Amino acid sequence: AQSVTQLGSHVSVSEGALVLLRCNYSSSVPPYLFWYVQYPNQGLQLLLKYTSAATLVKGINGFEAEFKKSETSFHLTKPSAHMSDAAEYFCAVSGADKLIFGTGTRLQVFP
Amino acid sequence: GAGVSQSPSNKVTEKGKDVELRCDPISGHTALYWYRQSLGQGLEFLIYFQGNSAPDKSGLPSDRFSAERTGGSVSTLTIQRTQQEDSAVYLCASSPRRVGPNSGANVLTFGAGSRLTVL
């Protein structure tokens, strides 16, 4: 069975600082992995996805994630945080016919 | 339509009442999913429709929950005899085809959700 674990339900950074949101996965088959972002009172929006084409995946708004099979990780990073990045971030893995989501990480950005 | 549309955006109801939540997926998308988002719980899968196949109901938490999809398009999630623990945001998502490792990296497009509050 597939699952994801997001380490840290809350992450706080200063504006301009590095953003690192952690995700570890478990999958019995080569996984497809996703990061979604949810802004207040909105649905989820796709940030990026890993489909085995390249281990470093670039997404929207300057985010990127690196697939590391040896560590079963797919951490999300951004070199310099903006105030507008404050949101909840979800990591997900493809199950047999559905996406399985982590519990989310709420990112706060302080000026 | 251009995106996934959900209604109502907010619903407040009394314990024991029935509620219906509606989802209008992106035109042409054959896969439709319902998820529940409770505070601190992440997204919990509820039910999945794919074309004319029988739905996957494995995530429905009790027999008070049901869903249907008419004409392969609009879906309605019904919660009977609502309880306070049903309070959550109910998210609908659609995809051109089902997601999964054997189906390509199809992406789910989500609606804005229906926030249900049971008093």
PDB file of C-alpha atoms in Angstrom, chain B residues 1-81:
ATOM      1  CA  GLY B   1     -16.770  24.517 -17.298  1.00  0.00           C
ATOM      2  CA  ALA B   2     -13.346  25.989 -16.769  1.00  0.00           C
ATOM      3  CA  GLY B   3     -12.902  24.450 -13.343  1.00  0.00           C
ATOM      4  CA  VAL B   4     -14.504  22.199 -10.760  1.00  0.00           C
ATOM      5  CA  SER B   5     -17.526  23.890  -9.252  1.00  0.00           C
ATOM      6  CA  GLN B   6     -18.910  22.998  -5.830  1.00  0.00           C
ATOM      7  CA  SER B   7     -22.032  24.173  -4.056  1.00  0.00           C
ATOM      8  CA  PRO B   8     -22.908  25.317  -1.527  1.00  0.00           C
ATOM      9  CA  SER B   9     -19.645  26.883  -0.451  1.00  0.00           C
ATOM     10  CA  ASN B  10     -20.869  26.956   3.126  1.00  0.00           C
ATOM     11  CA  LYS B  11     -23.590  24.960   4.821  1.00  0.00           C
ATOM     12  CA  VAL B  12     -24.698  25.169   8.425  1.00  0.00           C
ATOM     13  CA  THR B  13     -27.160  22.549   9.562  1.00  0.00           C
ATOM     14  CA  GLU B  14     -28.601  21.104  12.713  1.00  0.00           C
ATOM     15  CA  LYS B  15     -27.664  17.690  13.986  1.00  0.00           C
ATOM     16  CA  GLY B  16     -29.909  15.027  12.511  1.00  0.00           C
ATOM     17  CA  LYS B  17     -30.710  16.867   9.284  1.00  0.00           C
ATOM     18  CA  ASP B  18     -29.775  15.576   5.833  1.00  0.00           C
ATOM     19  CA  VAL B  19     -27.472  17.585   3.552  1.00  0.00           C
ATOM     20  CA  GLU B  20     -26.576  17.404  -0.115  1.00  0.00           C
ATOM     21  CA  LEU B  21     -23.351  18.707  -1.563  1.00  0.00           C
ATOM     22  CA  ARG B  22     -22.965  19.170  -5.285  1.00  0.00           C
ATOM     23  CA  CYS B  23     -19.952  18.899  -7.580  1.00  0.00           C
ATOM     24  CA  ASP B  24     -19.786  19.886 -11.225  1.00  0.00           C
ATOM     25  CA  PRO B  25     -16.502  18.544 -12.679  1.00  0.00           C
ATOM     26  CA  ILE B  26     -14.496  19.792 -15.606  1.00  0.00           C
ATOM     27  CA  SER B  27     -16.232  18.912 -18.844  1.00  0.00           C
ATOM     28  CA  GLY B  28     -14.863  15.703 -20.318  1.00  0.00           C
ATOM     29  CA  HIS B  29     -13.238  14.480 -17.123  1.00  0.00           C
ATOM     30  CA  THR B  30     -14.274  10.886 -16.549  1.00  0.00           C
ATOM     31  CA  ALA B  31     -12.858  10.500 -13.042  1.00  0.00           C
ATOM     32  CA  LEU B  32     -14.451  12.244 -10.069  1.00  0.00           C
ATOM     33  CA  TYR B  33     -13.341  12.048  -6.455  1.00  0.00           C
ATOM     34  CA  TRP B  34     -14.699  13.215  -3.110  1.00  0.00           C
ATOM     35  CA  TYR B  35     -12.369  13.901  -0.209  1.00  0.00           C
ATOM     36  CA  ARG B  36     -13.044  15.157   3.305  1.00  0.00           C
ATOM     37  CA  GLN B  37     -10.720  17.617   4.996  1.00  0.00           C
ATOM     38  CA  SER B  38     -11.009  17.820   8.746  1.00  0.00           C
ATOM     39  CA  LEU B  39      -8.903  20.066  10.935  1.00  0.00           C
ATOM     40  CA  GLY B  40      -5.475  18.506  11.378  1.00  0.00           C
ATOM     41  CA  GLN B  41      -6.488  15.340   9.533  1.00  0.00           C
ATOM     42  CA  GLY B  42      -5.327  15.997   6.012  1.00  0.00           C
ATOM     43  CA  LEU B  43      -7.451  14.790   3.125  1.00  0.00           C
ATOM     44  CA  GLU B  44      -9.468  11.631   3.641  1.00  0.00           C
ATOM     45  CA  PHE B  45     -10.616   9.771   0.532  1.00  0.00           C
ATOM     46  CA  LEU B  46     -14.358   9.144   0.453  1.00  0.00           C
ATOM     47  CA  ILE B  47     -15.485   7.878  -2.946  1.00  0.00           C
ATOM     48  CA  TYR B  48     -14.378   7.678  -6.560  1.00  0.00           C
ATOM     49  CA  PHE B  49     -16.297   7.477  -9.837  1.00  0.00           C
ATOM     50  CA  GLN B  50     -14.756   6.426 -13.145  1.00  0.00           C
ATOM     51  CA  GLY B  51     -16.953   6.644 -16.199  1.00  0.00           C
ATOM     52  CA  ASN B  52     -19.809   4.166 -16.033  1.00  0.00           C
ATOM     53  CA  SER B  53     -18.001   1.758 -13.726  1.00  0.00           C
ATOM     54  CA  ALA B  54     -19.269   0.971 -10.251  1.00  0.00           C
ATOM     55  CA  PRO B  55     -17.905   3.577  -7.831  1.00  0.00           C
ATOM     56  CA  ASP B  56     -15.205   2.826  -5.283  1.00  0.00           C
ATOM     57  CA  LYS B  57     -17.006   3.523  -1.989  1.00  0.00           C
ATOM     58  CA  SER B  58     -14.275   2.159   0.234  1.00  0.00           C
ATOM     59  CA  GLY B  59     -13.638   5.497   1.949  1.00  0.00           C
ATOM     60  CA  LEU B  60     -17.182   6.305   3.032  1.00  0.00           C
ATOM     61  CA  PRO B  61     -17.091   6.448   6.857  1.00  0.00           C
ATOM     62  CA  SER B  62     -20.607   5.135   7.479  1.00  0.00           C
ATOM     63  CA  ASP B  63     -23.830   4.168   5.743  1.00  0.00           C
ATOM     64  CA  ARG B  64     -25.109   7.684   6.382  1.00  0.00           C
ATOM     65  CA  PHE B  65     -22.871   8.789   3.517  1.00  0.00           C
ATOM     66  CA  SER B  66     -23.753   8.156  -0.104  1.00  0.00           C
ATOM     67  CA  ALA B  67     -22.956   9.671  -3.470  1.00  0.00           C
ATOM     68  CA  GLU B  68     -24.161   9.442  -6.989  1.00  0.00           C
ATOM     69  CA  ARG B  69     -23.019  10.716 -10.321  1.00  0.00           C
ATOM     70  CA  THR B  70     -25.657  11.344 -12.927  1.00  0.00           C
ATOM     71  CA  GLY B  71     -24.908  11.097 -16.628  1.00  0.00           C
ATOM     72  CA  GLY B  72     -21.199  10.790 -15.945  1.00  0.00           C
ATOM     73  CA  SER B  73     -21.039  14.446 -14.957  1.00  0.00           C
ATOM     74  CA  VAL B  74     -22.520  16.125 -11.891  1.00  0.00           C
ATOM     75  CA  SER B  75     -22.113  14.359  -8.567  1.00  0.00           C
ATOM     76  CA  THR B  76     -24.033  14.734  -5.321  1.00  0.00           C
ATOM     77  CA  LEU B  77     -22.697  13.696  -1.927  1.00  0.00           C
ATOM     78  CA  THR B  78     -25.479  13.085   0.580  1.00  0.00           C
ATOM     79  CA  ILE B  79     -25.042  12.883   4.318  1.00  0.00           C
ATOM     80  CA  GLN B  80     -28.069  11.631   6.220  1.00  0.00           C
ATOM     81  CA  ARG B  81     -28.782  12.334   9.891  1.00  0.00           C
TER      82      ARG B  81
END
